Structure formats: structure tokens, C-alpha cells
Coordinates of C-alpha atoms in Angstrom, one line a residue:
X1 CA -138.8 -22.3 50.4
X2 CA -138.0 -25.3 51.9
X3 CA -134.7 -27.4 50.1
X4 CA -135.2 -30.6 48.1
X5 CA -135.1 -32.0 45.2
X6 CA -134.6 -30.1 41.8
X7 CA -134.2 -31.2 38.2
X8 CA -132.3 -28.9 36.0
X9 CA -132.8 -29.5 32.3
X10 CA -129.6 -28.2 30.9
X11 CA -127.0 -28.6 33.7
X12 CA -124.0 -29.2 31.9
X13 CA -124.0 -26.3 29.8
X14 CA -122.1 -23.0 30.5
X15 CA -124.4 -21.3 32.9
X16 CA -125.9 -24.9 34.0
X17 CA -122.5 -25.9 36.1
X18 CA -122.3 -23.0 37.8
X19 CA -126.3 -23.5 38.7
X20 CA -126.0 -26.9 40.0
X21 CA -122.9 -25.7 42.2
X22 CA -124.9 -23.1 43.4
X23 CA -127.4 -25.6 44.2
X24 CA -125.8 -28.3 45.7
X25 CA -124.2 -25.2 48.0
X26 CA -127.2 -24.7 48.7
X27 CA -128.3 -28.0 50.2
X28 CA -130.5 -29.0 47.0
X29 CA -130.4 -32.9 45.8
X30 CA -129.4 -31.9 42.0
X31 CA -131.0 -34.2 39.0
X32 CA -129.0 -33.0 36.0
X33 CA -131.2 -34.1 32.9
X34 CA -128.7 -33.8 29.8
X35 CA -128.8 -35.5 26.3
X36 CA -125.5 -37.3 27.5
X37 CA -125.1 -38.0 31.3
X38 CA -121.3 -39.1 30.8
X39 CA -120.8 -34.9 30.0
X40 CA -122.1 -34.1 33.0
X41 CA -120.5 -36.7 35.1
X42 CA -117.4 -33.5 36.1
X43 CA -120.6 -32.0 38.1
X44 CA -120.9 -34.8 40.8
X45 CA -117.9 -33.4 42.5
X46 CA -120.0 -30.1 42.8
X47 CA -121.7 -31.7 45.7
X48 CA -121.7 -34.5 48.4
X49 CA -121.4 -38.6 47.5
X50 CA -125.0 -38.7 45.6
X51 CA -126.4 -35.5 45.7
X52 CA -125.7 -34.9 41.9
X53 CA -127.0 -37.4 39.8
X54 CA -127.1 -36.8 35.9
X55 CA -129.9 -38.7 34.0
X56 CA -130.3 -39.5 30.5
X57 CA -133.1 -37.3 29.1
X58 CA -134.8 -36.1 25.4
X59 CA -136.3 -33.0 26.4
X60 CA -138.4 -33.5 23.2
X61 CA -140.1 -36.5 24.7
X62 CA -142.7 -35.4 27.1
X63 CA -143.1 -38.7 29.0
X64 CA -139.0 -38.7 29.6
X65 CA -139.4 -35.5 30.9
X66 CA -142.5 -35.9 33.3
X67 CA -140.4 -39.1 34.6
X68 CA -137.8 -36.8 35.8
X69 CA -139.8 -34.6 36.9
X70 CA -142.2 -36.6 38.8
X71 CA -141.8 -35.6 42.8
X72 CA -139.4 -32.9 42.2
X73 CA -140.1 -29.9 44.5
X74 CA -138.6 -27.4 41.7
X75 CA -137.3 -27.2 37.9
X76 CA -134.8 -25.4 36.1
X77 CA -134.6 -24.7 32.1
X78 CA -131.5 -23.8 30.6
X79 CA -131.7 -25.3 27.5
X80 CA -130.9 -23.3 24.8
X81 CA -128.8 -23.1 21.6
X82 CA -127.2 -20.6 19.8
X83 CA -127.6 -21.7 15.9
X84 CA -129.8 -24.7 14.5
X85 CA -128.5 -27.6 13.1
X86 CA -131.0 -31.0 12.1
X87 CA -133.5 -31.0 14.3
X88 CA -132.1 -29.0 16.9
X89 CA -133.7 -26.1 16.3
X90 CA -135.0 -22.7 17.7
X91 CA -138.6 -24.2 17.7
X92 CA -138.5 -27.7 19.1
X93 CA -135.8 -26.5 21.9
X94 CA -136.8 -23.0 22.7
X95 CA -141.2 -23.2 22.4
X96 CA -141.9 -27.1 22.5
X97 CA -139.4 -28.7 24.5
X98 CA -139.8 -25.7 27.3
X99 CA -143.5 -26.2 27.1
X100 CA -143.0 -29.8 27.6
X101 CA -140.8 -29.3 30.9
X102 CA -143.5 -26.7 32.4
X103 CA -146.4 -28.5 31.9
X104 CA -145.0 -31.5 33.5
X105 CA -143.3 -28.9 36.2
X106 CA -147.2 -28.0 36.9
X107 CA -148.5 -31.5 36.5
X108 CA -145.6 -33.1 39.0
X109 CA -146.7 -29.9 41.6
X110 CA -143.6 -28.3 41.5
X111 CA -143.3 -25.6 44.3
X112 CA -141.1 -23.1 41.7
X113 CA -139.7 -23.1 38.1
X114 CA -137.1 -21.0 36.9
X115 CA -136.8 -20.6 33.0
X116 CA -133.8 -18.6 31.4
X117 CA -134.6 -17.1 27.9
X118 CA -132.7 -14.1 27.1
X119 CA -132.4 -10.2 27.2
X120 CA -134.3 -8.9 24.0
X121 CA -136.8 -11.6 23.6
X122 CA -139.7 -10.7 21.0
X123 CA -142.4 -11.7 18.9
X124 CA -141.2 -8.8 16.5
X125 CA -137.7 -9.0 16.8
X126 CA -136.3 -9.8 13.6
X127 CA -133.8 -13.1 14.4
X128 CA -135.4 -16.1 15.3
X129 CA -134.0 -16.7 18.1
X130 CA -135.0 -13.4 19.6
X131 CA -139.1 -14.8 18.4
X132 CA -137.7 -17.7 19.7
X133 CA -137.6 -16.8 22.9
X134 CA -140.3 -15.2 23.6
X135 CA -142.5 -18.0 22.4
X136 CA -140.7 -20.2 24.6
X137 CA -141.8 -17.8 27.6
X138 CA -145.1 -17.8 26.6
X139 CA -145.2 -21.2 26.6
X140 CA -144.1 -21.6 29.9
X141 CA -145.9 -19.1 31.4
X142 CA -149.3 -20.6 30.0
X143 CA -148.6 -23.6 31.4
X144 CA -147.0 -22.5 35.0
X145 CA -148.0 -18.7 35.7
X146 CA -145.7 -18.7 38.7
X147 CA -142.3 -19.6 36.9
X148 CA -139.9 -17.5 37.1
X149 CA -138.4 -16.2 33.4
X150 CA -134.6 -15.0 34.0
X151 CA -133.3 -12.9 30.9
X152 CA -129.7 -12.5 30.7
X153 CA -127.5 -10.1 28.5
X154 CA -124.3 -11.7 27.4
X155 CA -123.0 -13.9 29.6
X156 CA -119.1 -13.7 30.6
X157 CA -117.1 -16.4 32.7
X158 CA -114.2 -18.4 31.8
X159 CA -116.0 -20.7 29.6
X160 CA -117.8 -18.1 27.6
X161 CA -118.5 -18.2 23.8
X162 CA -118.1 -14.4 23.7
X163 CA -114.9 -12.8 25.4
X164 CA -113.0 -16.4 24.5
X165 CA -114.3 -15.8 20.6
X166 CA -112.8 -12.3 20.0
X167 CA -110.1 -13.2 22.2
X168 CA -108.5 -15.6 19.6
X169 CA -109.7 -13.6 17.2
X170 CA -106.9 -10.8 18.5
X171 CA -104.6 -13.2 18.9
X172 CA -104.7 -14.7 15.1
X173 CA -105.8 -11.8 13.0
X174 CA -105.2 -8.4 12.3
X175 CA -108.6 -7.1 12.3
X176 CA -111.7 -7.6 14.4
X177 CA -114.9 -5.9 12.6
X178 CA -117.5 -3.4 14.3
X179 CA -120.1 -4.1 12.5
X180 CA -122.1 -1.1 12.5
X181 CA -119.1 0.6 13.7
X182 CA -119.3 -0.9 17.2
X183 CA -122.2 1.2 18.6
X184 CA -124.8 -1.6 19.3
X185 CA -124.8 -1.6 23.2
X186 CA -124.5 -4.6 25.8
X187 CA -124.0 -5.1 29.8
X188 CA -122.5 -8.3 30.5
X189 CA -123.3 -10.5 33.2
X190 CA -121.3 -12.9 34.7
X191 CA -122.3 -16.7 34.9
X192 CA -121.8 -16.8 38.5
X193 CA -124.3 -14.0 38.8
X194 CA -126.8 -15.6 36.9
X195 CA -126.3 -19.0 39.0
X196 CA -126.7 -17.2 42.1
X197 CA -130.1 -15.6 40.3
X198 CA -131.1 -18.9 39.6
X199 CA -131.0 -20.2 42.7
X200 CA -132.5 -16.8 44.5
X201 CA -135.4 -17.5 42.3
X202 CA -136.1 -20.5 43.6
X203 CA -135.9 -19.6 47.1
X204 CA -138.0 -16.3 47.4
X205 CA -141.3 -16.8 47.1
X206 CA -141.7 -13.0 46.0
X207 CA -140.5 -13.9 42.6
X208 CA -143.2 -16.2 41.4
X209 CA -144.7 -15.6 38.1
X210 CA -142.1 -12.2 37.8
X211 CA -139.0 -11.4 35.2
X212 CA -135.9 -10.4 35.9
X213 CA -133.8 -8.7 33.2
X214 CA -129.7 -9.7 34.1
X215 CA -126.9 -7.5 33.3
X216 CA -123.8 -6.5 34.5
X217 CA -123.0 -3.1 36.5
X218 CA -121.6 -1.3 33.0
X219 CA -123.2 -0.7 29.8
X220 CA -120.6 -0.8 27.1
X221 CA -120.8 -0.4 23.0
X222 CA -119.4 -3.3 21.1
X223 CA -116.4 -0.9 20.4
X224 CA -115.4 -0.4 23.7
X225 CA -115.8 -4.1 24.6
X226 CA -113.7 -5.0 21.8
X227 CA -111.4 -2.0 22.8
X228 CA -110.9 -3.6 26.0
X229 CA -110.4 -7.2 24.6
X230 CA -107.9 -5.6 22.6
X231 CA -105.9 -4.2 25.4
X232 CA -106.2 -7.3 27.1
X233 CA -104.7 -9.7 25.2
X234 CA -102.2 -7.1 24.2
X235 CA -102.4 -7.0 20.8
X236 CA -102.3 -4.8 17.7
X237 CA -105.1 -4.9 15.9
X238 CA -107.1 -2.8 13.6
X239 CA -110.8 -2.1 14.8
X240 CA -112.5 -2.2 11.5
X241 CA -116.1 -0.6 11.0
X242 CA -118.5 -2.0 8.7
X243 CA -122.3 -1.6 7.6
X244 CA -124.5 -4.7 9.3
X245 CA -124.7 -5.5 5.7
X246 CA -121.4 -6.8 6.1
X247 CA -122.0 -8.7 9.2
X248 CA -125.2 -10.6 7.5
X249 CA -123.5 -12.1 4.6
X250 CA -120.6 -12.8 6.9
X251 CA -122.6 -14.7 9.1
X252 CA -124.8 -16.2 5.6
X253 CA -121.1 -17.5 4.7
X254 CA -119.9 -18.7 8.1
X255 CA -123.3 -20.7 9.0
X256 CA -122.5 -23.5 7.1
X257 CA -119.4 -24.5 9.5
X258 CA -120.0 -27.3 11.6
X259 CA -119.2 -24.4 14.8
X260 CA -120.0 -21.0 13.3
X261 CA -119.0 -17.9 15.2
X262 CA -121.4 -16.0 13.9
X263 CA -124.7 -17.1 11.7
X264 CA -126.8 -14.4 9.5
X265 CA -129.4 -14.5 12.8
X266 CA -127.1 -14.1 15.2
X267 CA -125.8 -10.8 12.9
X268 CA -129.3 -9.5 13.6
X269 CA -129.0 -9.5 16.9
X270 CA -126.0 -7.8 16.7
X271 CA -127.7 -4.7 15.7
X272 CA -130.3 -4.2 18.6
X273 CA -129.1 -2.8 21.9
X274 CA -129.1 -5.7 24.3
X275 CA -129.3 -3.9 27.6
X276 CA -131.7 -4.1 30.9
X277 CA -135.0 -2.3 30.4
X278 CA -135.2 0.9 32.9
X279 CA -138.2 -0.4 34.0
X280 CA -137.4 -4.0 34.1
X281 CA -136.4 -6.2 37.6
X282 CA -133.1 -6.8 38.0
X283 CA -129.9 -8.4 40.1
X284 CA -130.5 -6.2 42.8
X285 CA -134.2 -7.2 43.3
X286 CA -133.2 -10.8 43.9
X287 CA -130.3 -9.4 46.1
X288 CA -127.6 -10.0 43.8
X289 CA -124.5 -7.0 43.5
X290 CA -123.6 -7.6 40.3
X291 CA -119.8 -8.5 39.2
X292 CA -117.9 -5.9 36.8
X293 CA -116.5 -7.5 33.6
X294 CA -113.3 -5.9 35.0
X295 CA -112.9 -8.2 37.7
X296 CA -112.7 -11.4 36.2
X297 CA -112.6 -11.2 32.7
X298 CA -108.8 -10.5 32.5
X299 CA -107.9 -13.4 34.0
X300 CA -108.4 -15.7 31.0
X301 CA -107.9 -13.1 28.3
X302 CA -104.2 -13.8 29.3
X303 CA -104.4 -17.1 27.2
X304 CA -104.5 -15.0 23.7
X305 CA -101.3 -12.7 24.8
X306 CA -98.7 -12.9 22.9
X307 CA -97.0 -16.2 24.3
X308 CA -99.7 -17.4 25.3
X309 CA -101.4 -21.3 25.1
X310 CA -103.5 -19.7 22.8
X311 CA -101.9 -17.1 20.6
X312 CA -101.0 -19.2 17.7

């Protein structure tokens, strides 16, 4: 596919900077369409003078969104949240607002669209998130069959809400829980991995209208991961089993902080696998070797050592 001009909704997020890197590396002209442009303006320096631009957009408002859309050869979607607060919630950001972006996407004649929900999206999973999602592809695939739907396990880089939780978790208690005594399985992926699927996507037109499941080259149960974390940061603590019970009303109690680390949905997630499908596409068909948690993970669980900016 020839390189132009893409609009990626989402761009200042975790996995959106490394995506619009990737692009601008790539020679793309990079619209960033964020809630606030002024946190995306760090991303310019991704690229030449004027080939990032970040634009004020409400992804809820479908004639903002065909405005930035309108003569872009491609779109990206990475919006997504994690909990709801007001009205950002699963529904209007996950199903409505990514219907809104592919349906302007098809109107604008976008060559290719690249949508990232997430590993485990289902219309019978119990969290909403999970239903979530899938609604959200469903949506996108009615209204642009050839879009491409990435789903991602965990996600692990430097900026990640996962290793960097349990991190300080070690560093400033004595126990870290396994809820269901750490056997619910995950294969992280790391953000550069997915940025460089994001921009694959876009460029091979054999991966129109397909989904790619992204995980990492190791499956590991929570307990190991937390095993590792552990031995990581170098510290002592007890790994504490407990029933899922325990892990819903946690999250029921933790919910109502302004940034939760863990929400009663988000505990229900915690008790299905979230792992590629054997039969699912992957990395590898988009040409990606994936990177090891191993390799880069260490490098900022250092912060929560002992002595550490971080340890408290």
C-alpha cells in the first residue's frame, strides 16, 4: 500500500505513541485525533517538522470525526478505556464511538483501517468490557468489512499499567494476592510489537477484513508473572492465594477511587485465560518475531528495588 495520510484516533495513549512512531518511521503524514491535542504535542518529535499534527477531536461526535477523516488514505482505533467513569463508558467508547470512526473510515474511502480491541472479546464473556469489545468489532466490521481487528493480550512496555502496578505493589506491601491462586494464564505482548502490527496491517493488503490475536512468545500463569515481578524488584513478599470471590469485592471496594487498580469487572477478567487461540492469526503472520517479557521488562522493574525512585 502506497504511504499517506493516516488518522489515528487514540494516538497519545500507551500503545498509540509507539504507533504513530512506527508510522512516521514509516513515511506516513500522522493526524493524531485526541480529546486534548496539548497531550499529544511530545509526539511531533516522533517525526519530521509537520508530519505529526494532533487535532482536537470528540470521537462521540460523528461530524468531528468524518472531518478528520475526510481524504485520509487509512484509520487507526485505539481508543479504549479500562474502567468507566461519567460518560465515558464501555458503550459510547468501545460500540458507538468505533462505529462512528468506521463508517466515516468507509464513507471518506479509506484504503485500510486497523481497529485494536482485545484478546478475549465476547458477547458471552461475563465483564463488560470483554461484551464490550466484541460489540465494538462488530460494529466496525458492519460498517468496513476489510478492517483489520488486532486483539492484544496484556500489553508490557515501560509505560504499562500492568508490570508498573504490581511493581509498586512489591515495593510498598508485603503481600501481592493470586486471586484464584495465580493459575489464570496470559502471554504478554510488548507495545512495540503491537505498533509494528499496527503498522503491518496497514501495509499488507493480505490482511483486510482478517484478525490477528497478539501475544508474546511465553505463556505464563499469574503466579509466575508475579513470581518473576517479585524477583525483579528484589523483594520479599508473600504470594497470597485467594478465591476470585476475594478479588470481586476487592475490585467492588477499589472502584470508587478516582484511578482504581482493579474494578469488580476487571476481577472477572482476571479469571479467564487470556491467551492466543491455537487456531487464531498471529505476530508471525504479519511478520512480526515477537519480543520476550525477559528482554525488556527488567529494565524498569529496577525503579521498585529497594533504593529505588520508587520504593517508598
Amino acid at each position: 500500500m502506497a504511504v499517506g495520510t493516516v488518522v489515528v484516533f487514540g494516538g497519545s495513549g500507551f500503545i498509540g505513541r509507539y504507533a504513530v512512531r512506527r508510522l512516521a518511521a514509516g513515511g506516513w503524514r500522522v493526524i493524531v485525533a485526541v480529546r486534548r491535542p496539548g497531550r499529544a504535542a511530545f509526539l511531533q518529535t516522533a517525526g519530521d517538522v509537520g508530519q505529526i499534527v494532533a487535532v482536537a477531536t470528540d470521537i462521540s461526535d460523528e461530524h468531528q470525526v468524518r472531518e478528520r477523516i475526510a481524504g485520509a488514505d487509512a484509520v487507526v482505533n485505539l481508543v479504549g478505556i479500562l474502567y468507566e467513569r461519567g460518560q465515558r463508558t464501555f458503550a459510547r467508547l468501545h460500540v458507538e464511538s468505533a462505529e462512528n470512526i468506521a463508517r466515516a473510515a468507509a464513507a471518506a474511502g479509506a484504503r485500510a483501517m486497523v481497529h485494536v480491541s482485545a484478546i478475549g472479546a465476547s458477547d458471552r464473556a461475563p465483564s463488560s468490557y470483554a461484551r464490550s469489545k466484541a460489540a465494538g468489532e462488530k460494529a466496525v466490521k458492519a460498517a468496513m468489512p476489510d478492517a483489520v481487528i488486532l486483539r492484544p493480550s496484556i500489553v508490557f512496555g515501560p509505560e504499562d499499567g500492568f508490570f508498573n502496578l504490581f511493581g509498586r505493589l512489591a515495593a510498598r506491601s508485603p503481600v501481592i494476592p493470586l486471586f484464584g491462586g495465580g493459575a489464570t494464564r496470559f502471554q504478554p505482548v510488548y507495545v512495540d510489537d503491537v505498533a509494528a502490527a499496527v503498522t503491518a496491517a496497514l501495509d499488507d493488503d493480505g490482511a483486510r477484513g482478517r484478525t490477528f490475536e497478539l501475544g508474546g512468545p511465553v505463556i505464563s500463569t499469574f503466579r509466575h508473572l508475579m513470581e518473576f515481578i517479585r524477583r525483579e524488584t528484589r523483594r520479599r513478599v508473600v504470594l497470597l492465594p485467594l478465591p476470585f470471590a476475594a478479588a470481586r469485592l476487592t475490585g467492588r471496594l477499589l472502584e470508587r477511587l478516582p484511578l482504581p487498580p482493579l474494578t469488580y469487572d476487571q476481577a472477572l477478567l482476571l479469571e479467564s485465560d487470556n491467551v492466543v487461540a491455537p487456531d487464531a492469526a498471529t505476530l508471525k503472520d504479519l511478520g512480526i518475531e515477537a519480543t520476550a517479557p525477559e528482554l525488556v521488562v527488567p529494565s524498569y522493574l529496577t525503579l521498585y528495588r529497594r533504593g529505588g525512585s520508587a520504593s517508598g
